[in-house]
Structure formats: structure tokens, C-alpha cells
XYZ file of C-alpha atoms in Angstrom:
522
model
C 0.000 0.000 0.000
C 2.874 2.482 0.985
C 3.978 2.747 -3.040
C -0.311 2.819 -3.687
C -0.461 6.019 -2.184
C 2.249 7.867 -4.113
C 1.195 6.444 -7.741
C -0.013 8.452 -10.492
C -3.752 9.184 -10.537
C -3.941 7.086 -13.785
C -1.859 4.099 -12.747
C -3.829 3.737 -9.097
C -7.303 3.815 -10.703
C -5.923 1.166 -12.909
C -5.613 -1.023 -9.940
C -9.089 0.019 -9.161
C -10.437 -1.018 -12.168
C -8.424 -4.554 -12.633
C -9.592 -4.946 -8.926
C -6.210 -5.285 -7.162
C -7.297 -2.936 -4.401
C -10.719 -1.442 -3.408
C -11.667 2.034 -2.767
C -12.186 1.336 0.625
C -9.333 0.159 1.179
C -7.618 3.303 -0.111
C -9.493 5.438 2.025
C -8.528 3.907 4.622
C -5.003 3.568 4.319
C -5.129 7.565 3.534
C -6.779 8.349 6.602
C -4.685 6.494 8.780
C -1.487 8.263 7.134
C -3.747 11.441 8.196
C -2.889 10.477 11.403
C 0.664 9.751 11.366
C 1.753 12.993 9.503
C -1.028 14.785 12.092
C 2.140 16.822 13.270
C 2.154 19.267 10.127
C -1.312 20.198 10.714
C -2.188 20.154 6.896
C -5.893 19.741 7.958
C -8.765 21.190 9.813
C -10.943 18.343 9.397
C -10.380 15.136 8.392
C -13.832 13.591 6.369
C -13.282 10.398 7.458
C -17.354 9.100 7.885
C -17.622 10.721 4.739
C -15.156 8.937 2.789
C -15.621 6.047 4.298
C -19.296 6.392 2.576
C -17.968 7.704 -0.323
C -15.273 4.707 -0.800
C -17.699 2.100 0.104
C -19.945 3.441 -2.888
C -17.197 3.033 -5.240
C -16.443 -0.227 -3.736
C -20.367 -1.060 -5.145
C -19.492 0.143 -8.357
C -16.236 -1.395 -8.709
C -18.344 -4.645 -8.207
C -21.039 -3.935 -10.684
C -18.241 -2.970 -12.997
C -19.669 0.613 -13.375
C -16.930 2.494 -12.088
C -17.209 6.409 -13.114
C -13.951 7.290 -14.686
C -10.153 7.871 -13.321
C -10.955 9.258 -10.329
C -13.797 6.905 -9.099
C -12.471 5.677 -5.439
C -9.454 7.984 -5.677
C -8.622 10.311 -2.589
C -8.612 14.176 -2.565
C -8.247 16.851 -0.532
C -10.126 20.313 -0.390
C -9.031 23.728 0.569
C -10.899 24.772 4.140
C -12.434 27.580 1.729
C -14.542 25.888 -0.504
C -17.802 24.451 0.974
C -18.986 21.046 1.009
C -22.366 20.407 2.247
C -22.419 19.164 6.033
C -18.942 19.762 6.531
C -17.632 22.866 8.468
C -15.897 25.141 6.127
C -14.257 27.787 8.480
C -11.569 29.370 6.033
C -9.002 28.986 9.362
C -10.707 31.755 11.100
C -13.206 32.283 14.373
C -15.782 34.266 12.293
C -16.427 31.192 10.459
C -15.747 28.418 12.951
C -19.294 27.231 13.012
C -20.117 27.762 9.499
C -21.886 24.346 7.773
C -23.003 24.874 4.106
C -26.005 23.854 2.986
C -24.617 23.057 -0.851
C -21.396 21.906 -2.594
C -19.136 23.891 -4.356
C -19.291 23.519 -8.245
C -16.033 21.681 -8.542
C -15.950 19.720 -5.718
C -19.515 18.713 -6.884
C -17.839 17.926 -9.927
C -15.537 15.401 -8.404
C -17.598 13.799 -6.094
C -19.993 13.231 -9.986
C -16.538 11.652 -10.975
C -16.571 9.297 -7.526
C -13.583 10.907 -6.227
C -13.447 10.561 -2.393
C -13.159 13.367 0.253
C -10.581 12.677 2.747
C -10.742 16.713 4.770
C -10.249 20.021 4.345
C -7.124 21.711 4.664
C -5.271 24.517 6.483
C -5.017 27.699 5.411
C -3.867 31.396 6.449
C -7.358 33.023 7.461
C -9.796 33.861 4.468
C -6.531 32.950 2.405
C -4.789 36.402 3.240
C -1.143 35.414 3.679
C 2.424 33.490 2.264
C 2.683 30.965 4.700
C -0.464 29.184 6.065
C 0.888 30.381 9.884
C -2.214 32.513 10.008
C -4.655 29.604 10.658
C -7.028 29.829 13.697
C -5.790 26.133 13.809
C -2.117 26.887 14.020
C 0.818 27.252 11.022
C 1.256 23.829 8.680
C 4.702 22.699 8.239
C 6.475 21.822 5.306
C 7.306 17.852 4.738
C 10.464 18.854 3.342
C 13.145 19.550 6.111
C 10.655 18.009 8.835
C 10.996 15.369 11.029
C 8.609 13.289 9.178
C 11.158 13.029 6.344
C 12.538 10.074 8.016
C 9.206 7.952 7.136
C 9.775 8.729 3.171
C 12.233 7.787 0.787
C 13.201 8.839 -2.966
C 11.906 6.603 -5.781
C 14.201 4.194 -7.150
C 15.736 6.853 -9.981
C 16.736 9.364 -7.676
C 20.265 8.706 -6.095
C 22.311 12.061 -4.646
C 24.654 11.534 -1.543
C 25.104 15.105 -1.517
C 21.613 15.584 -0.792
C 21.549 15.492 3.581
C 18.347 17.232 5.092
C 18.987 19.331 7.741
C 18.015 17.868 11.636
C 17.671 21.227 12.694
C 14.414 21.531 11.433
C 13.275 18.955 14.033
C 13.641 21.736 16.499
C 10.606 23.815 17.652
C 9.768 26.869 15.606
C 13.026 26.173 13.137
C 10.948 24.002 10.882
C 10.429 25.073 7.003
C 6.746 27.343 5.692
C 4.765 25.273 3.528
C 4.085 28.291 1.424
C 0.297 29.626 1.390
C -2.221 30.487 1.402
C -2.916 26.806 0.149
C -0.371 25.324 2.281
C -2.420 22.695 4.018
C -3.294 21.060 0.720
C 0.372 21.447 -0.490
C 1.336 19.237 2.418
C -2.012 16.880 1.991
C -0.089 15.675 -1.611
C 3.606 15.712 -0.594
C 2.877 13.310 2.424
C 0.501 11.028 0.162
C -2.649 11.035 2.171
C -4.385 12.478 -1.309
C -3.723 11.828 -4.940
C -4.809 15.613 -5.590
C -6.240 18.536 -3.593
C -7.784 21.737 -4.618
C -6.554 25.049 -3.824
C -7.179 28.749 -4.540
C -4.989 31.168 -6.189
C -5.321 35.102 -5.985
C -2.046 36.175 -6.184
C 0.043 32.344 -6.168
C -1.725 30.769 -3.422
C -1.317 27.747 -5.034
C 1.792 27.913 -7.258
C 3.808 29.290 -4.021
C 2.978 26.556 -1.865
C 3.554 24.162 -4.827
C 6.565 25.696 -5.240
C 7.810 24.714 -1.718
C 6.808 21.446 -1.438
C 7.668 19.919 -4.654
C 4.404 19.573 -6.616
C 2.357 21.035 -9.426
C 0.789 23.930 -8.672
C -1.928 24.836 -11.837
C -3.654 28.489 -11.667
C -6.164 28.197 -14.912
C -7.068 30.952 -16.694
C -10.063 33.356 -14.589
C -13.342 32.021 -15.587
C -12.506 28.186 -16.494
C -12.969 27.176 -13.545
C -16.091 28.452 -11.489
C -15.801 30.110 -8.337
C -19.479 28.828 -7.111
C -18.994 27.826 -3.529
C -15.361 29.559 -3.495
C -15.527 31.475 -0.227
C -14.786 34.661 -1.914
C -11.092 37.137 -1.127
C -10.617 39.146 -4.620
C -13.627 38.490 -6.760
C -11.781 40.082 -9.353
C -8.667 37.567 -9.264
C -9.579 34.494 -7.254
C -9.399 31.274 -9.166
C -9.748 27.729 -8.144
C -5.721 25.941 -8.097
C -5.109 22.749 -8.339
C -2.081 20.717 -6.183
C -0.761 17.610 -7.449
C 2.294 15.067 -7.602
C 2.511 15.355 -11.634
C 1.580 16.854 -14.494
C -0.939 14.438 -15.462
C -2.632 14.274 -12.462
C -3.375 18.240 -12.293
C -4.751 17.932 -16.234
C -7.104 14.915 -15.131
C -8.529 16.758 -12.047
C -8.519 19.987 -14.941
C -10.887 17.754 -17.156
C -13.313 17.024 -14.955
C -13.532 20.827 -12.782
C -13.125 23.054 -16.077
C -15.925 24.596 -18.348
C -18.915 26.782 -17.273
C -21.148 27.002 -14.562
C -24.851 28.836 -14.679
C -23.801 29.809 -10.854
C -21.047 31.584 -11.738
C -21.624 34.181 -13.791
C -17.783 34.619 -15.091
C -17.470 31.191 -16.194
C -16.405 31.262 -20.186
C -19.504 30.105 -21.779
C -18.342 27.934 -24.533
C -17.986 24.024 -23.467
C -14.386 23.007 -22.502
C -12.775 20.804 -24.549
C -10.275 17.842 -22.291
C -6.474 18.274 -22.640
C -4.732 15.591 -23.612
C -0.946 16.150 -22.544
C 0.408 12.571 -23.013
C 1.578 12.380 -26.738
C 5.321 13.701 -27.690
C 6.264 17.183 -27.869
C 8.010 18.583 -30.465
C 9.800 21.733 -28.095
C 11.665 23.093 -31.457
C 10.182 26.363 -32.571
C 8.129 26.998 -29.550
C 9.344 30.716 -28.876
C 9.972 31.319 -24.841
C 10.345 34.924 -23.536
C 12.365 35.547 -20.217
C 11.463 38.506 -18.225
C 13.947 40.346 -17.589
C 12.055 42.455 -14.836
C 11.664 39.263 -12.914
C 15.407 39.154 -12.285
C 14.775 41.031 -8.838
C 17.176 41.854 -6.029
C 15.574 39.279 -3.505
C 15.978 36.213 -6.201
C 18.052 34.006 -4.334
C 21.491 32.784 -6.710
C 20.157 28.922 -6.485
C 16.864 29.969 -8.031
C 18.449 32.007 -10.566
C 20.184 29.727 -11.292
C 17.529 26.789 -11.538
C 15.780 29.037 -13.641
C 18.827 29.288 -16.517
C 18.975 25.632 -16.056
C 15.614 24.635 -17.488
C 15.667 27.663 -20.006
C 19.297 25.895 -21.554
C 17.253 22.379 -21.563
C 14.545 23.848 -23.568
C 17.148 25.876 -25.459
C 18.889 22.226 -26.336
C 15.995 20.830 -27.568
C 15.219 23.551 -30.440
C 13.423 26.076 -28.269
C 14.318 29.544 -28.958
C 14.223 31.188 -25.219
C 15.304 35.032 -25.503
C 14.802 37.555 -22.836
C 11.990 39.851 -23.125
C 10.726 43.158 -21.205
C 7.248 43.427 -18.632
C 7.939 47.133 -17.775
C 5.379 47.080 -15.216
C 5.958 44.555 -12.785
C 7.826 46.496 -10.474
C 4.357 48.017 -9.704
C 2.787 45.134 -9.684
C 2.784 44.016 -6.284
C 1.949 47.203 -5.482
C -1.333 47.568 -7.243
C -1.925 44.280 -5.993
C -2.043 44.904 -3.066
C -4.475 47.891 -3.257
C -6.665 45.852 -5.073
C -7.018 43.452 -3.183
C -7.445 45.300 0.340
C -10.415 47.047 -1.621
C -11.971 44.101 -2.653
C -11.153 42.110 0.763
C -12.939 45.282 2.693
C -16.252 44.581 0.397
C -16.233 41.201 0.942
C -15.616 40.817 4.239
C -18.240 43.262 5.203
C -21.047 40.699 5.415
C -19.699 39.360 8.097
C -21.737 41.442 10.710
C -22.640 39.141 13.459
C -26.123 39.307 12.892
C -27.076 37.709 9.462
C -23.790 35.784 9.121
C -20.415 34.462 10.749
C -19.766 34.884 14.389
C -21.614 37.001 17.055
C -19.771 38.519 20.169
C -21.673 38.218 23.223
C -22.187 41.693 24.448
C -25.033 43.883 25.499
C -25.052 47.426 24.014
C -25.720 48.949 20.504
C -25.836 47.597 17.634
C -22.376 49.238 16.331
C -21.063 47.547 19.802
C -22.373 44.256 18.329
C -20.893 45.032 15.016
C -17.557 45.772 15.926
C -17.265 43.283 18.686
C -18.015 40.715 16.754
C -15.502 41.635 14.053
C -12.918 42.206 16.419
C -13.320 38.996 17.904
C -14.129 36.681 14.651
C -11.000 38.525 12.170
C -7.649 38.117 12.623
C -5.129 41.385 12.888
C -4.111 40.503 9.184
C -7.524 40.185 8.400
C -8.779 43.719 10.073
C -5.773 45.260 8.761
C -6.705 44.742 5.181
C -10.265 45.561 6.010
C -8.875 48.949 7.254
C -6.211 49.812 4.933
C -9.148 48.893 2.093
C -11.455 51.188 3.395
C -9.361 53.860 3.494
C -8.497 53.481 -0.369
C -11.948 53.453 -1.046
C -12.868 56.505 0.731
C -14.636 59.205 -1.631
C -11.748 61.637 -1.307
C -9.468 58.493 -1.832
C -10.907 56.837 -4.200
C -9.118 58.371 -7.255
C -5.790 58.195 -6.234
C -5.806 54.816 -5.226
C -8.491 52.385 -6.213
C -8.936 53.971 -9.714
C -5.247 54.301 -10.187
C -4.714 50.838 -9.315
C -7.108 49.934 -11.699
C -5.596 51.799 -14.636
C -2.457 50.131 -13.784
C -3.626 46.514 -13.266
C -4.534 47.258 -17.005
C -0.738 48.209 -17.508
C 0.710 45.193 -16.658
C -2.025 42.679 -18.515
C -1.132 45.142 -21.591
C 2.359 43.726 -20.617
C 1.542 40.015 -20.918
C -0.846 40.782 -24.480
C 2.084 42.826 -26.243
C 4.965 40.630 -25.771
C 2.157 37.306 -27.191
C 1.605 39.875 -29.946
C 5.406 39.700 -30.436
C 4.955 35.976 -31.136
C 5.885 34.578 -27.903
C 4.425 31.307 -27.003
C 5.074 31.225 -22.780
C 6.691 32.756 -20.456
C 9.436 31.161 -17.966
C 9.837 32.365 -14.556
C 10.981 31.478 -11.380
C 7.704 30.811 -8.805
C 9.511 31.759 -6.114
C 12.592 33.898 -5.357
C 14.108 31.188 -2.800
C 13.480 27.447 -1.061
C 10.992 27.239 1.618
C 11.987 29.507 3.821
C 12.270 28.778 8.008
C 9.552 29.492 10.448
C 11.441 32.331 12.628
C 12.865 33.410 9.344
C 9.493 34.329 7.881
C 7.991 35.346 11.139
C 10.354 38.067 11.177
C 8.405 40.439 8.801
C 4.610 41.425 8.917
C 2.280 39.371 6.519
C 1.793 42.257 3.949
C 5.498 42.309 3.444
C 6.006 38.445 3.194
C 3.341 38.389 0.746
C 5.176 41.385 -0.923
C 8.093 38.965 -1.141
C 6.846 35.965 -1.687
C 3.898 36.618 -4.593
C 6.191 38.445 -7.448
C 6.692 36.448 -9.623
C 3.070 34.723 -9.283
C 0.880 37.799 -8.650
C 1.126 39.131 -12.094
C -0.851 36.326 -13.877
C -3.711 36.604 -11.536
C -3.801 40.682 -12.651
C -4.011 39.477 -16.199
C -6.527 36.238 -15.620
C -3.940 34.361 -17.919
C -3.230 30.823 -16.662
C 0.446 29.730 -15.225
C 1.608 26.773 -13.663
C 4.908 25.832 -11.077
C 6.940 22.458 -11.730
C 9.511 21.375 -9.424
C 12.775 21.048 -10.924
C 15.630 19.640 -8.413
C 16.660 19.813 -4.946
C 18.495 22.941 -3.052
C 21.432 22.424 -1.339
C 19.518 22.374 1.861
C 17.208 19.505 0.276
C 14.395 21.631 -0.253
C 12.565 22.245 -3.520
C 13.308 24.183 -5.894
C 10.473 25.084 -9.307
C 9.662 27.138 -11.879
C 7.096 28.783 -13.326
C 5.474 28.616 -16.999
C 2.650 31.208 -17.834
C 0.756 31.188 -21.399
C -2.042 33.319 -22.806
C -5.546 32.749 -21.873
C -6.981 29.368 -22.421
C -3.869 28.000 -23.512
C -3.574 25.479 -21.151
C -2.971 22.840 -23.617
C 0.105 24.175 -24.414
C 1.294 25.259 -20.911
C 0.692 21.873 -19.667
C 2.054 20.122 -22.282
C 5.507 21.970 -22.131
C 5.369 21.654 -18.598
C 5.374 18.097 -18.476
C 8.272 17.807 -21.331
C 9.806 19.559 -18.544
C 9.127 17.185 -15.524
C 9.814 14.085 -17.672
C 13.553 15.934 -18.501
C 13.968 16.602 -15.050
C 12.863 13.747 -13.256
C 12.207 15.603 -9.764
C 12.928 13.360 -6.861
C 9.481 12.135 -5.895
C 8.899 10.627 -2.293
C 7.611 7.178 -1.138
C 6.924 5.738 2.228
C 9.613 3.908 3.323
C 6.839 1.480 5.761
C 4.032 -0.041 4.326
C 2.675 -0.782 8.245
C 1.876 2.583 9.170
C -0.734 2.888 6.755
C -2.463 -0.668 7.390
């Protein structure tokens, strides 16, 4: 079972189907590795009466021979923002501790059509507003990588590098590595195996970040493939469903069955989405690569610069022509970013009044007592921050200056993006991030709007221009800890991003993990 739960989502449902293991029996084994890797906190609740239902109905269909499709009995994860009927969602904070849904979102609905199993919801920084997933009302998730629960994995058989030593000083409290966020928890559901997949959401690299980190594919679709319906909402205007998995394939099969439009979400594309298939050969000579050179930045770490070269001289090799190009406006990206998304975040998050919805403070007074007790009490301080600082920008006598500013530049920098695919170029390859996961203390050091600052350049960009963009891990820091890059492509062009980024991971052959001990999961 321990090399089960690490398989591709295509070759495990092929045991499914030839009946060499049941669903149940799957679930299971997942849930009980839920346990053991319980000390990285990558969920908030763990389904497991629910996918124990759910596995015991594939088990039914796996016996009538009816099974419906690749991911029928197959184990995923879901981000602790998207609601699933009966289940808390709570996006990591108090104001939403006690929140049940009454309906499913869209894509999970989709999966669960598709028989894939629920196995929890993951951890996450609170309403998805931070770099790290240490903002959770449940506590911070840490990173496999660099962990003490390292020792219960091993590389598959290809990988062999004695230089490769992880560092035992991660053991030691508060010195362990960030998972990355704001999807961290489901970053760390896939690394450890207790899910073949898990979904995520991505507003300015919330999923490509933590991806990034902990050695998976991270896949940000373009805005409006993907519907948001039952996406607890940050940035209307940028949020977009991710998608975390081991490989390639396995984020374009979960992509098949979420993508195409939705009647409950109004920015859905309309026209019917057509399946990828990624699989066949690539010919990589005369694809035309740009390399921004704006995304060179002082905080890019020499490794990742230099990871970065790597992969554009492999594509280079193979007939590629990869030739730097300019984005003038990303220095002001982040920057525009992050007014935009404080405005939106203090729209949003002003339902949440206490009276009609999320949590109430128990006080007696006015009503604006009620009110602001009960924010106080139910929002974090990075939460009420935002709130405040958006507020401000969307003042009447602010307005101008900085929401409709923003605006006017956000259209800047996706003017970037169209006029160098006018030019003829095909992607884009970037770094995700500018270093390896960094350390606990290390990232602790700063205030969340700066980390996210840091850690979001070179991802927040695509979600300003609603183009799609994707992070594959390519090797192994010197400290052991992954390192990626990042491919983005013009709208709808997924095809061609994912099949360029898997020409990639078969090149590179990134160390993938395995359990070392069948037992712990029996």
C-alpha cells in the first residue's frame, strides 16, 4: 500500500479497475497516514465518515463494474475555503468556525460526480490572506520537506544524490520550514501522500507558491474556467480555483473534470471546454519562450536564478528559442496588488456582521457595539488590517488616487503580458519563487503584507491578467528543499502550458517521495 499512495492518478485507478485494491481500502489507508503525519497540521478536518461512505460506494461500483472514470475511489483533498455540504468550512478563522453549508461547491460537486473521495479540508492562512499558512485559527502547517517526518519517506528508485543530507535542525521547535500559502495545508495533503490531488485557490500564487515549496504542481487556470461557485470569496476580481498535485498528469485529469462553465457563476467562459490531452510527444523546437527580464529582482536568491537558466538551456537544447523579453510594469505590480485586493477584501468581508452571518460577540449594548465586537473577535489582525487599509483606499476623497489608479495600472501590466504574445511569444518562464521554503522564525520576522510582498512576485502578475500559469519542481536545493519554476501562457492556452510543462518534468525527473513502511498505513 505504501507505493499505492504515491502512484499516479492514472496508474492507481488502474488497480481500481483490474480490482487489485478497493476504494475502501484506499481510504482507509489515507486516513490512517492522516494520522501519522497529524504533526504538520495540513488539515482542519479530516472527512473520514464521509469517505468512508464515499469509498464504500465506489467499492459497489467497482463490483457492478460501473466504475465512473479515473478518479472513481481515488482520494482528494479540499481547501478549508470551498464548501462542502455538512462539513464545516471555516476558512481557518473564528468568524467562520461554526459555518456548515447547505450546498457543494461547483467543482468539488464535480468530483464527487466523478466518484472521487473526500478525505478533509485543509489549512489555510485566514480567508486565504497570507504566504505561509501560519495565520490559521488552527495553528501554522509545516512543510514535509526539512521536517521530522522526512525520516518515514524515501526517494523513488531513480533518484540517487549523496550530496543531498536534510537538515536535523528543522526537528527543532519553531526552526521548521513554511509550507508556502495560502494553500499550504493542501500542499502538504499531496507531498505526504494522504491524497492523490487537492484543490486550492490562487489570488495572487496561493497555489503555485505553496507548490513551489513542497515539490508539486501547482496549476492556476485561466479566470473564468474554472467556477468560483462555492469559493468562499477574497478578490472576486482575481480568485481562481488551483489545483495541487504530484505530476503533471494528475493536475490535467482533475482539470478535465472541474473546467468549463457554470450557470452559478456568472464569469465562467460560456463555450464548453474541450479535455487536454498532454500525453503524446512534444516537439519543443520552434516553440518561442520569452524571459522577463524584470523578474530578475534583487531578492531572487542565486540557487533559483540559477535553476531558472537551467531549465531555459534544456529547452534551449531541444530547439526552443528562449530570448529575454521586457514586462515594464511589474515592479508596480505588487503594489497595485495589493491595493486591489485590500479594496476588494474590505467589500467582501463586510457581510460578516454578526447578525445575518459568521460569528456574534456576546455583548449587550448597541448595535455598532455588536458590530464591531463581533468583528474584532471573529477577524484576525491581518484580516482587520486589510479591512482597514481597504477602506481607506476606497474613501470618496481616496478613491481616485488609489483604487482607480490601481485599476488603470492593473490594465498596464495585462497590456504587458498581451504585447509581448503579440510579439509571437508562445510562454513565459519564470521562477515561482525567489528562494526554497523559507524557516519558520525566518518568515515570522516580517509582517504578513510584506512576506506576501516577497513571496507573490513572480506569481501575482498572472492573476492581474486572468492568464493561466503553472509551477513544476525542478531539483533539490542544497539544503534539500525544492526548488520550481514557473510557466505562464495566454488565456486558455492550457494545452500548451501543460504540455511543455510536463516535457519539462519528464527531462527533469524531480525526486518524488515514497513511504519507506508499508505498516503505518495498514
Amino acid at each position: 500500500m505504501n507505493n499505492v499512495l504515491t502512484l499516479p492518478i492514472r496508474a492507481v485507478s488502474q488497480k481500481i479497475v483490474a480490482g487489485e485494491i478497493r476504494p475502501s481500502e484506499l481510504a482507509r489507508a489515507s486516513l490512517k497516514l492522516t494520522s501519522v503525519v497529524k504533526p504538520l497540521n495540513a488539515f482542519i478536518t479530516v472527512t473520514d465518515k464521509l469517505a468512508e461512505q464515499q469509498s464504500c460506494e465506489s467499492d459497489e461500483r467497482q463490483a457492478r463494474k460501473e466504475l465512473l472514470g479515473e478518479l472513481d475511489g481515488v482520494p482528494i483533498a479540499v481547501k478549508d475555503n470551498f464548501c462542502v455540504s455538512g462539513d464545516y468550512t471555516t476558512c481557518a478563522s473564528k468568524m467562520l468556525a461554526d459555518f456548515v453549508p447547505p450546498y457543494d461547491a461547483t467543482i468539488y460537486q464535480r468530483l464527487r460526480d466523478s466518484g472521487a473521495v473526500l478525505v478533509g479540508k485543509t489549512n489555510l492562512d485566514q480567508f486565504a490572506m497570507g504566504a505561509g499558512t501560519v495565520d490559521s485559527l488552527y495553528g501554522p502547517s509545516k512543510n514535509l520537506w526539512g521536517s521530522e517526518m522526512m525520516e518515514l519517506y524515501e526517494f523513488d528508485d531513480y533518484f540517487h544524490d549523496e550530496e543531498i543530507q536534510f537538515s536535523k535542525a528543522a526537528c527543532e521547535t519553531d526552526n521548521w520550514h513554511i509550507a508556502g500559502g495560502s494553500s499550504g495545508g493542501s500542499a502538504i495533503a499531496v507531498s505526504t501522500g494522504t491524497c492523490f490531488a487537492a484543490l486550492g485557490s490562487d489570488t495572487g500564487g496561493s497555489t503555485r507558491n505553496p507548490a513551489s515549496y513542497c515539490g508539486l504542481v501547482g496549476l492556476k487556470p485561466t479566470y473564468g474556467l474554472v467556477s468560483r461557485h462555492g469559493l468562499i470569496p477574497l478578490v472576486n476580481s482575481m480568485d481562481v480555483p488551483g489545483i495541487l498535485t504530484r505530476t503533471v498528469g494528475d493536475a490535467v485529469t482533475i482539470l478535465n473534470k472541474i473546467a468549463g462553465p457554470d450557470p452559478l457563476d456568472s464569469t465562467t467562459y460560456k463555450s464548453p471546454f474541450t479535455p487536454l490531452e498532454v500525453s503524446l510527444p512534444l516537439d519543443i523546437s520552434g516553440l518561442r519562450i520569452g524571459l522577463p527580464k524584470e523578474y530578475r529582482c534583487s531578492d531572487l536568491t542565486e540557487e533559483v536564478d540559477e535553476n531558472w537558466r537551467m531549465v531555459g538551456q534544456l529547452l534551449e537544447e531541444a530547439g526552443a528559442r528562449v530570448f529575454p523579453v521586457s514586462m515594464p510594469h511589474t515592479e508596480y505590480s505588487i503594489v497595485c496588488y495589493s491595493v486591489l485586493n485590500q479594496c476588494e477584501v474590505a467589500s467582501n468581508m463586510a457581510r460578516y456582521d454578526g447578525l445575518e452571518y459568521g460569528h456574534r460577540a456576546e455583548i449587550p449594548g448597541t448595535l455598532e457595539e455588536l458590530y464591531a465586537k463581533s468583528r474584532s473577535e471573529g477577524f484576525n489582525d491581518v484580516v482587520r488590517s486589510r479591512i482597514l487599509a481597504g477602506n481607506y483606499y476606497l474613501l470618496s476623497e481616496n478613491y481616485e488616487d488609489f483604487f482607480i489608479r490601481a485599476m488603470k495600472v492593473r490594465r498596464l501590466i495585462s497590456d504587458d503580458f498581451e504585447n509581448v504574445w503579440k510579439s509571437g511569444v508562445d510562454l513565459l518562464l519564470t521562477p515561482t519563487t525567489l528562494s526554497d521554503a523559507p524557516r519558520y522564525q525566518d518568515f515570522m520576522s516580517e509582517d504578513n503584507q510584506t512576506q506576501c510582498s516577497v513571496q507573490d512576485f513572480c506569481t501575482q502578475p498572472a492573476n492581474m491578467a486572468g492568464i493561466p500559469a503553472v509551477s513544476v519542481p525542478i531539483k533539490l536545493s542544497k539544503k534539500g528543499l525544492p526548488l520550481s519554476v514557473q510557466l505562464m501562457a495566454p488565456k486558455l492556452c492550457e494545452e500548451r502550458l501543460l504540455k511543455v510543462a510536463k516535457w519539462i518534468e519528464d527531462i527533469v525527473k524531480f525526486p518524488r517521495l515514497v513511504l519507506k513502511d508499508e505498516s503505518l498505513v495498514k
